[in-house]
Coordinates of C-alpha atoms in Angstrom, one line a residue:
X1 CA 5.2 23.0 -8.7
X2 CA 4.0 20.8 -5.9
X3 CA 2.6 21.9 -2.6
X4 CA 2.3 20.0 0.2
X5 CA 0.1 21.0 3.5
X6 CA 1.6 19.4 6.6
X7 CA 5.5 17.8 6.7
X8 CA 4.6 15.0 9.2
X9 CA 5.2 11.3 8.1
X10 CA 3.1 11.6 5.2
X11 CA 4.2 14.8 3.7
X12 CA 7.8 14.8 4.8
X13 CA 8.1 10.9 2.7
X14 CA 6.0 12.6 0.1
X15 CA 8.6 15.3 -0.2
X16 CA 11.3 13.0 -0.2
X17 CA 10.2 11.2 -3.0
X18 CA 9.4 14.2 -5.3
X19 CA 12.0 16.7 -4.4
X20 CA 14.3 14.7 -7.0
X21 CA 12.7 15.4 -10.1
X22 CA 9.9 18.2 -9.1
X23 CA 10.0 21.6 -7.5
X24 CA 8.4 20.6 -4.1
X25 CA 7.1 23.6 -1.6
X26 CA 6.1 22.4 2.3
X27 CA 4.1 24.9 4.4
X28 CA 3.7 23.5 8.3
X29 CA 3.4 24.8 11.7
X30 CA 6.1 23.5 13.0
X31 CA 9.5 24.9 12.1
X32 CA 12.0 22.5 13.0
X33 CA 10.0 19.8 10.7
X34 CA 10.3 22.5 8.0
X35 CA 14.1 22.9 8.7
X36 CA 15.1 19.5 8.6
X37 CA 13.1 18.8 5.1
X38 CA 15.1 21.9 3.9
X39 CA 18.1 20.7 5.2
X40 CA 18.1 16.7 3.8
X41 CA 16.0 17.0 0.7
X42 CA 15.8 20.0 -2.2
X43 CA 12.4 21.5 -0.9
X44 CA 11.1 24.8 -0.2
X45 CA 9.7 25.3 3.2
X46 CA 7.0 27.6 4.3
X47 CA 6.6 27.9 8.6
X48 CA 3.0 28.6 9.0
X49 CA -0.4 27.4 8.9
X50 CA -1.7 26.0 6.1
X51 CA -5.5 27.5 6.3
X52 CA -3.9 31.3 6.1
X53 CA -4.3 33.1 2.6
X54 CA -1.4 34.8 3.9
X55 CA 0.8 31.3 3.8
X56 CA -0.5 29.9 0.8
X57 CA 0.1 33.2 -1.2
X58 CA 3.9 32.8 0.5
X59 CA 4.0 29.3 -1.0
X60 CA 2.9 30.2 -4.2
X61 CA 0.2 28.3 -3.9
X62 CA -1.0 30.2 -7.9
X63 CA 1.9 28.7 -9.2
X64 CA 0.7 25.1 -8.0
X65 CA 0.1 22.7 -10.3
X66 CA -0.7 19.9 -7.5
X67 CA -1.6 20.3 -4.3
X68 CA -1.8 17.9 -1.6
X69 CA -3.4 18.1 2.0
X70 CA -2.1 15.8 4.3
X71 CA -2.5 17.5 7.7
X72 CA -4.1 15.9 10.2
X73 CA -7.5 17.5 10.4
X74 CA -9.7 16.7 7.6
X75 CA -11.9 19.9 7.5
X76 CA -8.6 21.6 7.3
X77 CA -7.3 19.3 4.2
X78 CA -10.6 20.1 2.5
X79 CA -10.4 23.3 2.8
X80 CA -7.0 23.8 1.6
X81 CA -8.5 22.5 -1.6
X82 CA -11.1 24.9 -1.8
X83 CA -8.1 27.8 -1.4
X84 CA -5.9 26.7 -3.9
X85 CA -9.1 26.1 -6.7
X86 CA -10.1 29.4 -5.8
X87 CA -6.1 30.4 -6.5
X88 CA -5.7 28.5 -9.5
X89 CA -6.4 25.5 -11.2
X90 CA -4.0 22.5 -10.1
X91 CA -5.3 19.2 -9.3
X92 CA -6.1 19.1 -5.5
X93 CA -5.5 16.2 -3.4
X94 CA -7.2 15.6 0.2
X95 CA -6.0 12.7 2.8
X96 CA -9.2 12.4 4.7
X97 CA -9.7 9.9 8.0
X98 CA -13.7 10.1 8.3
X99 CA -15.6 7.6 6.0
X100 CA -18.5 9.5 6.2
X101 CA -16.5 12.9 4.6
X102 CA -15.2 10.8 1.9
X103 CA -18.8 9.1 0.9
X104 CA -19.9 12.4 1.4
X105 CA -17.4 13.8 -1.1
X106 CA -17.9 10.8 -4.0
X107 CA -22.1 11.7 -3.1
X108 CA -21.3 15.1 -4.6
X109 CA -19.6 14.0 -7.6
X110 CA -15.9 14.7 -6.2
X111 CA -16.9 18.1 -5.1
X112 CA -15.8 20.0 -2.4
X113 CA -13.0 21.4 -4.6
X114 CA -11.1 18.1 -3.9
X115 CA -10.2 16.4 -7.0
X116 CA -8.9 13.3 -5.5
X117 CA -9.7 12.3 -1.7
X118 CA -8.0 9.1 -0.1
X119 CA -9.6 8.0 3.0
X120 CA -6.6 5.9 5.4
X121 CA -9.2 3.7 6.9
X122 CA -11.3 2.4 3.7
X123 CA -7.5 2.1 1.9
X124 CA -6.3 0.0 5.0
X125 CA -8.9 -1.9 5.3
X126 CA -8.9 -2.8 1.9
X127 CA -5.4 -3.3 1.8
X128 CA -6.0 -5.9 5.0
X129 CA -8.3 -8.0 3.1
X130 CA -6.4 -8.2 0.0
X131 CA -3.4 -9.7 1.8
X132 CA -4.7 -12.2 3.7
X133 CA -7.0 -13.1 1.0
X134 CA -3.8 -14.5 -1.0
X135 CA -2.3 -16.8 1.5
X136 CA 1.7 -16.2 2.7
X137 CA 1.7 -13.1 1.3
X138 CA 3.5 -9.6 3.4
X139 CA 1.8 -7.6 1.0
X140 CA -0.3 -7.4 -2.1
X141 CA -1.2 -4.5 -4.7
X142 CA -2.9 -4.4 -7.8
X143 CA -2.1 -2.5 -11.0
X144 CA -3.8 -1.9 -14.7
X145 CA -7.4 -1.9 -13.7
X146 CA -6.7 -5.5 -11.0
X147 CA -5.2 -7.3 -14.2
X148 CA -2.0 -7.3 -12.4
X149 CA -0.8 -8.1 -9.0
X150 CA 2.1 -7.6 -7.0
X151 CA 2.8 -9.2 -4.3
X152 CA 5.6 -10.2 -1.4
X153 CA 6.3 -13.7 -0.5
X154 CA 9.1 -14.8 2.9
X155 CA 10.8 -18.0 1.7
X156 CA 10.9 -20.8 4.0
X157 CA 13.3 -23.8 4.6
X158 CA 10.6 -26.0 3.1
X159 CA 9.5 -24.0 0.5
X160 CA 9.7 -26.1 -2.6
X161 CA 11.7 -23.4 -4.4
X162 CA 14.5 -22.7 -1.5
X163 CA 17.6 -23.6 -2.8
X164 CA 16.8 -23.2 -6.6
X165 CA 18.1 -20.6 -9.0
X166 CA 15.4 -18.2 -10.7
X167 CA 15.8 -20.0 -13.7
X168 CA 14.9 -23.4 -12.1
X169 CA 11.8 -21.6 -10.1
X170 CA 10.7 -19.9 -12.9
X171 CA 7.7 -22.4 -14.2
X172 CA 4.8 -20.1 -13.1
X173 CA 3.0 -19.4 -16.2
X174 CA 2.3 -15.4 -16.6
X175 CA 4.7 -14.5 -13.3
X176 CA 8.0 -12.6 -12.9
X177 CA 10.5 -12.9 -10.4
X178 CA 11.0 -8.8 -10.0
X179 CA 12.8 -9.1 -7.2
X180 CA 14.7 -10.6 -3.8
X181 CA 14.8 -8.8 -0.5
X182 CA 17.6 -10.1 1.4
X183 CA 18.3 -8.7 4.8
X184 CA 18.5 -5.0 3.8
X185 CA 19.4 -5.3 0.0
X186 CA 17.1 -5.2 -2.6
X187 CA 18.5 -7.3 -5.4
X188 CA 17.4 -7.5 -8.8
X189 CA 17.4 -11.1 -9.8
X190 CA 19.5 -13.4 -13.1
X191 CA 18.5 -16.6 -13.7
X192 CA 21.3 -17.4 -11.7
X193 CA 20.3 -16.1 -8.5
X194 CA 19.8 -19.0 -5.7
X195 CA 16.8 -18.4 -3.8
X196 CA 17.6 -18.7 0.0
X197 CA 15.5 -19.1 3.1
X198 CA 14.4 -16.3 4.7
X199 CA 14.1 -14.0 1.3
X200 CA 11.5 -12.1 0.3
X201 CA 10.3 -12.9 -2.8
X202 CA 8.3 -10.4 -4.8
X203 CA 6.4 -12.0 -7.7
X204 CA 4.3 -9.8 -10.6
X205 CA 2.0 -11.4 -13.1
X206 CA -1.7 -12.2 -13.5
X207 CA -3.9 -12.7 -10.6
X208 CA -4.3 -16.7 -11.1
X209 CA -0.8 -17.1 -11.1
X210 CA 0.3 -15.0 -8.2
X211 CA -2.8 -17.8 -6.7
X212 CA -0.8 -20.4 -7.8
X213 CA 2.4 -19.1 -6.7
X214 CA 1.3 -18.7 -3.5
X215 CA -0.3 -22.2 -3.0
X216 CA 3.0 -23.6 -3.8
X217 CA 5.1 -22.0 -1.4
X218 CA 3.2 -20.8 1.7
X219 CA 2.4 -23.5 4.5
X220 CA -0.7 -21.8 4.6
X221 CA -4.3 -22.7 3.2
X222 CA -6.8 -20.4 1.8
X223 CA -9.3 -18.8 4.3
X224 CA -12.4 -20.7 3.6
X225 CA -15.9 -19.5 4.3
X226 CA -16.4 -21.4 7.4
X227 CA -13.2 -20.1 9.0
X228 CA -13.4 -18.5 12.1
X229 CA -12.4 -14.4 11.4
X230 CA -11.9 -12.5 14.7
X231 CA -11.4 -8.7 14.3
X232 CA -10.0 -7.0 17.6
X233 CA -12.1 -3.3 17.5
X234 CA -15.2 -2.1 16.4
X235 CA -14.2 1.4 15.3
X236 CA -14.4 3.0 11.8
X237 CA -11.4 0.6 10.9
X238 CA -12.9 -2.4 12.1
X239 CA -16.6 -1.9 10.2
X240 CA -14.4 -1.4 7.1
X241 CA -12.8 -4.4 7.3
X242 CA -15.6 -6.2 8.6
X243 CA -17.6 -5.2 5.2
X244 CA -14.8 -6.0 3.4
X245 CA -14.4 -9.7 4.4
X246 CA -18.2 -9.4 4.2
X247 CA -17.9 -8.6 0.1
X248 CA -16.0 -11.7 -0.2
X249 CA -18.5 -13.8 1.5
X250 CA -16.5 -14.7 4.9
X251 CA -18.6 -13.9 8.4
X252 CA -16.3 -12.8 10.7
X253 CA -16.8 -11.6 14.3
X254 CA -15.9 -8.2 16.2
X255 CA -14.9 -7.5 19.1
X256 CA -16.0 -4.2 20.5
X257 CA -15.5 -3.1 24.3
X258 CA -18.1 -0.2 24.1
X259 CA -21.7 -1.4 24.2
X260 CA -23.3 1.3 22.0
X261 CA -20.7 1.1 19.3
X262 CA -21.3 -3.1 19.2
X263 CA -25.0 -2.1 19.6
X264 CA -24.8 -0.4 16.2
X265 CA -22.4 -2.6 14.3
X266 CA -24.7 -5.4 14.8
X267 CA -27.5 -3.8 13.2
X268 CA -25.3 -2.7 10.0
X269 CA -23.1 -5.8 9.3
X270 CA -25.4 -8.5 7.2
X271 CA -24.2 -11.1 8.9
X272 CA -20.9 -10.7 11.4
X273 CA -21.4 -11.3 14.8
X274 CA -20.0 -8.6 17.9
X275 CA -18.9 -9.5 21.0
X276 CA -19.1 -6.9 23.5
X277 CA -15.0 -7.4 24.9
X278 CA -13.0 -4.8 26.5
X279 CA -9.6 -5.9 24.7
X280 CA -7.5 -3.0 26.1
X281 CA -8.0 -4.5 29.5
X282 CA -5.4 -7.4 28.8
X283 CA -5.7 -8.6 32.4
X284 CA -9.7 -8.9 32.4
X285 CA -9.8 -10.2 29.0
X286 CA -11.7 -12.9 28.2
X287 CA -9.7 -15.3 25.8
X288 CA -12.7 -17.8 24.8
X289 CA -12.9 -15.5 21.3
X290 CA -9.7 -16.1 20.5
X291 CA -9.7 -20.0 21.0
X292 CA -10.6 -21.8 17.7
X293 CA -9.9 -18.8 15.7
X294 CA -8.2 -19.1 12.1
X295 CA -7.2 -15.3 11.9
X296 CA -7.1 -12.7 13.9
X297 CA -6.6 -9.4 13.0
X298 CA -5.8 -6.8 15.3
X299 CA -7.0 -2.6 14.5
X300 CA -7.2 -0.8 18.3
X301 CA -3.9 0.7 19.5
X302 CA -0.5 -0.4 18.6
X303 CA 0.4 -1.6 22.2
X304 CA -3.3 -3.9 22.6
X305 CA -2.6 -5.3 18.9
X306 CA 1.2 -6.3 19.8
X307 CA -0.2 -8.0 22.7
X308 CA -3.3 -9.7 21.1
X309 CA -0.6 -10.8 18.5
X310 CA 1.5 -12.9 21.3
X311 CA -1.8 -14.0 23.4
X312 CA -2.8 -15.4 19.6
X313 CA 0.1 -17.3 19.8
X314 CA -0.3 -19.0 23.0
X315 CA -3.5 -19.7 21.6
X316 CA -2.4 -21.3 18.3
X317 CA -4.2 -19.0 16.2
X318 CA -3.1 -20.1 12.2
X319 CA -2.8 -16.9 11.5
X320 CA -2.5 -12.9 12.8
X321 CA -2.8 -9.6 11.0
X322 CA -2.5 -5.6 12.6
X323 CA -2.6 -2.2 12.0
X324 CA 0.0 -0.6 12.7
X325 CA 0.2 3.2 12.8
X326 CA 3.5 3.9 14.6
X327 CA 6.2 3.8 11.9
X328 CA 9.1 3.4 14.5
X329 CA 7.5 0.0 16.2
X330 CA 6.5 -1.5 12.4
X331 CA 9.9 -3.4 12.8
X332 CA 9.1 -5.0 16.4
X333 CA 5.6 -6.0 14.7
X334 CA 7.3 -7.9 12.2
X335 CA 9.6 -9.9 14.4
X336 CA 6.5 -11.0 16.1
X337 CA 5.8 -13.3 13.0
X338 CA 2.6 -11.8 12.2
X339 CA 1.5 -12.7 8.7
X340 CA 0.0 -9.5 7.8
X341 CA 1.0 -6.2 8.8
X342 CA -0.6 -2.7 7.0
X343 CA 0.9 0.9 8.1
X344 CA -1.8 2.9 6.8
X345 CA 1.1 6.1 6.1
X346 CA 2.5 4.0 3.3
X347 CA -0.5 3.1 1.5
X348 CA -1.3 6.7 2.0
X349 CA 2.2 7.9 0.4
X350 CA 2.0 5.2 -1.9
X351 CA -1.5 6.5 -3.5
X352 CA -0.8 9.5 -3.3
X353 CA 2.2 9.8 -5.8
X354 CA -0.1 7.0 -7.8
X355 CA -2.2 10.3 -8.2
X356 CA 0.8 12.7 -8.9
X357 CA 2.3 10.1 -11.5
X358 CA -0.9 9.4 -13.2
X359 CA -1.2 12.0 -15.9
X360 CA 2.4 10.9 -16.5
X361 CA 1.1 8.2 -16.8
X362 CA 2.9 6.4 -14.5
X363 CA 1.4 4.6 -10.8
X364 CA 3.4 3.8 -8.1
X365 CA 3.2 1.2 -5.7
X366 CA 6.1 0.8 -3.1
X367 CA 4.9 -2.5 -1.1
X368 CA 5.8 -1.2 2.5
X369 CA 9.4 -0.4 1.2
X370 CA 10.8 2.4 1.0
X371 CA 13.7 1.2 -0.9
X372 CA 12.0 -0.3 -4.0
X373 CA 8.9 1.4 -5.8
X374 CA 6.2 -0.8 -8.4
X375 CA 5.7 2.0 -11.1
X376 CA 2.9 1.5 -14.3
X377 CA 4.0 3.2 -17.5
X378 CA 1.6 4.2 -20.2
X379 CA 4.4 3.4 -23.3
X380 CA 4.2 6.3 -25.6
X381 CA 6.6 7.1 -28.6
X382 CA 9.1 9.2 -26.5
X383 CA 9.4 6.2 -24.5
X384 CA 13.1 4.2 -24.5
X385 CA 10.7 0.5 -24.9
X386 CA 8.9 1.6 -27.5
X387 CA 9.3 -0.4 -30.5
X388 CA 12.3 -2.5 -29.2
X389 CA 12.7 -6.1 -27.8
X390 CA 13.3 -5.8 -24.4
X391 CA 16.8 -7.8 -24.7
X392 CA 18.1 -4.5 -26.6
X393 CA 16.9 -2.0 -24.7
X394 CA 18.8 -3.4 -21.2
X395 CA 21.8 -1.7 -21.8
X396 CA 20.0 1.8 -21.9
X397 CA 18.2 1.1 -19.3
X398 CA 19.9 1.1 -15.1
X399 CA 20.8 -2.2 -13.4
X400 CA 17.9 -1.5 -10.9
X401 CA 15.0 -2.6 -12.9
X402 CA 12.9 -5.3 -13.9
X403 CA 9.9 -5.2 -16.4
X404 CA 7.8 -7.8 -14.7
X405 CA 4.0 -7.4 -16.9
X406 CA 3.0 -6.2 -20.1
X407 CA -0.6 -5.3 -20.5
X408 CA -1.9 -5.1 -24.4
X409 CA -5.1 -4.3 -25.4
X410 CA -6.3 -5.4 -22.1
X411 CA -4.5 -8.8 -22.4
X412 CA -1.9 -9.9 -20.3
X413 CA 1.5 -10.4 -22.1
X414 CA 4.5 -12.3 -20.6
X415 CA 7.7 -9.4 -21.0
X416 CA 10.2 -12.0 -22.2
X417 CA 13.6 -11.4 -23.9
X418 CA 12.0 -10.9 -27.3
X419 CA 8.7 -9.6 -26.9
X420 CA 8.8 -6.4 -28.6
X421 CA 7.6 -3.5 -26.4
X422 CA 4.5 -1.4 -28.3
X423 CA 3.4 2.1 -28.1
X424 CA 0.1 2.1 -26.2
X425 CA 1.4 -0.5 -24.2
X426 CA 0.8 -0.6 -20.0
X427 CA 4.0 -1.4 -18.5
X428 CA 4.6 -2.7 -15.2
X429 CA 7.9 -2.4 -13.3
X430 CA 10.0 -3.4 -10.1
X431 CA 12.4 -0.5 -9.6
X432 CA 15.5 0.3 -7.7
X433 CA 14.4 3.0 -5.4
X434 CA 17.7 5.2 -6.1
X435 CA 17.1 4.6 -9.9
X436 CA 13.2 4.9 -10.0
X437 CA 13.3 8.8 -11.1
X438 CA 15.3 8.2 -13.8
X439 CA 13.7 5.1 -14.9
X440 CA 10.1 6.9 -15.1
X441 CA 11.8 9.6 -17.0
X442 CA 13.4 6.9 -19.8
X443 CA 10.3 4.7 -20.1

């Protein structure tokens, strides 16, 4: 049994995606939120709050096997955890928002009785660096220890490969075409299928060739280490990705409105510079830091980064990134032409059921979609791959799939018609949303 504290974006996705193939239980406060995950999706749902003994016995929360904490106060996630090891002995999983908590936590060996904590802003900033570090891309994730990347591509009218079938585009050594996002369909590509302008192209294979790939068909360069890096907000967010671009040996500045918070991010960057800006002030802002800029990437409220997005424009800024944390207004963000966006709740949802999978073992990776999933098998001999080619094992197998990476004894291997699938093999797949539970169960 899984048991899930707090049925607000995060949990109520969560229990979506589970209630399929697991018995899910959700215990939160608020009762219609409980009724209408009752009434859409095969859960059981506790109205209460989740720190009570009283509520977690109600749940069954000795009968868990995982438990996850995704409310919205972290001392409250944590101790949650602490309950349900006292309880029993399931694997206990923590969304946490404050760095400090989270170093904390990994200071202490994983203690805490947390088992595995995810902390939203180190993830997104992460997840912000990654992407625009690989030029074009929407979004990036990596699989099998980073051997393997993922990662979304829009198709342009120029683009070299507009206009050609998979089979013609196909000359990227150690890279798959898993699949084309086409206004709202998600369709699983033949060699046949014409490549338009305006898809989405989603690309797996090693990390030099997704490289390549994306040289080829984004307009874009590279960032280079004399761009100019503007980060709008000097919050926890901000210093993240600030260290982040930092680790790749780019400089970039922040702009921070409150003078004891710039105060102390110039004295723990190494070498990013802070301007002291109030950006929420749109009418008083000064727009000298965003003139000569080569990114800029917005983390303060959604309203101030949908703004900074258009003022970047008029400034002919090459390229623009945000946060986003409103999932309703993640759509208006993307009609803005922004290159980069990250909604922190779906890399949240997205490792969290990598940590639920894992002792499958099986990872999951959904690339800001919630119609398509990324999932990383562990081939074993119950598996329906093992020890076939993978041209005879498509009939078994549903339409909605496409094995796009093949990791062997820590060596890349290109999953071609007749490459014979081995147990011990890592397998790496594009998947059909409304297939994906049944998939994981055949593979």
């Amino acid at each position: 049994m899984i048991l899930i504290i707090g049925a607000g974006s995060v949990g109520s996705n969560l229990a979506a995606d589970l209630a399929e193939s697991n018995d899910v239980v959700v215990i939160d406060r608020n009762a219609d939120l409980v009724d209408e995950l009752r009434s859409q999706h095969d859960v059981t749902g506790v109205v209460g709050d989740g720190r009570s003994a009283a509520t977690l016995r109600e749940a069954g929360i000795d009968r868990a096997e995982i438990v996850v904490a995704s409310t919205d106060s972290d001392a409250a996630n944590v101790m949650v955890c602490n309950a349900a090891k006292q309880a029993g002995d399931p694997h206990t999983i923590a969304r946490v928002k404050e760095v400090g908590l989270f170093e904390t936590w990994q200071s202490l060996d994983e203690g805490l009785g947390v088992d595995t904590m995810l902390c939203i802003d180190k993830l997104a900033a992460e997840a912000v660096v990654r992407t625009i570090a690989l030029p074009g891309a929407h979004a990036v994730d990596t699989f099998a220890d980073d051997q393997v990347e993922v990662a979304e591509f829009e198709i342009g009218e120029d683009t070299p490969i507009t206009g050609q079938s998979v089979a013609e585009a196909d000359r990227y050594a150690s890279t798959t075409f898993a699949a084309i996002l086409r206004d709202d369909d998600v369709i699983i590509p033949t060699g046949e299928t014409v490549i338009q302008s305006g898809d989405c192209v989603v690309v797996i294979g090693s990390l030099a060739s997704i490289s390549r790939f994306a040289e080829d068909v984004s307009a874009q360069q590279p960032l280079k280490s004399e761009d100019d890096i503007v980060i709008v907000g000097g919050d926890v967010l901000g210093y993240q990705i600030a260290q982040q671009f930092e680790t790749r040996g780019w400089t970039p500045e922040i702009v921070e409105r409150d003078p004891e918070q710039a105060s102390q991010l110039t004295t723990r960057l190494r070498g990013s510079s802070v301007a002291e800006t109030d950006v929420t002030n749109i009418g008083g802002f000064n727009p000298d830091v965003l003139t000569g800029a080569d990114l800029v990437v917005g983390t303060v409220d959604d309203n101030t980064n949908y703004l900074l997005a258009q003022l970047a424009r008029e400034f002919d800024v090459a390229r623009t990134a945000a946060v986003v944390d409103n999932p309703e207004v993640v759509d208006l963000f993307e009609e803005t032409g922004l290159d980069v966006i990250v909604h922190p709740e779906d890399i949240i949802v997205s490792e969290i059921l990598r940590t639920i999978y894992e002792p499958s073992p099986e990872e999951v990776g959904v690339l800001g979609h919630d119609d398509a999933e990324v999932l990383e098998v562990l081939i074993d001999s119950e598996s329906a791959l093992a020890g076939k080619a993978l041209r005879d094992v498509t009939d078994q197998l549903p339409s909605g799939i496409v094995i796009g990476a093949i990791v062997r004894n820590e060596q890349l291997q290109i999953p071609r018609g007749n490459k014979i699938i081995q147990t011990g093999d890592r397998v790496i797949a594009f998947v059909d949303a409304s297939v994906a539970a049944e998939v994981a169960e055949l593979i």
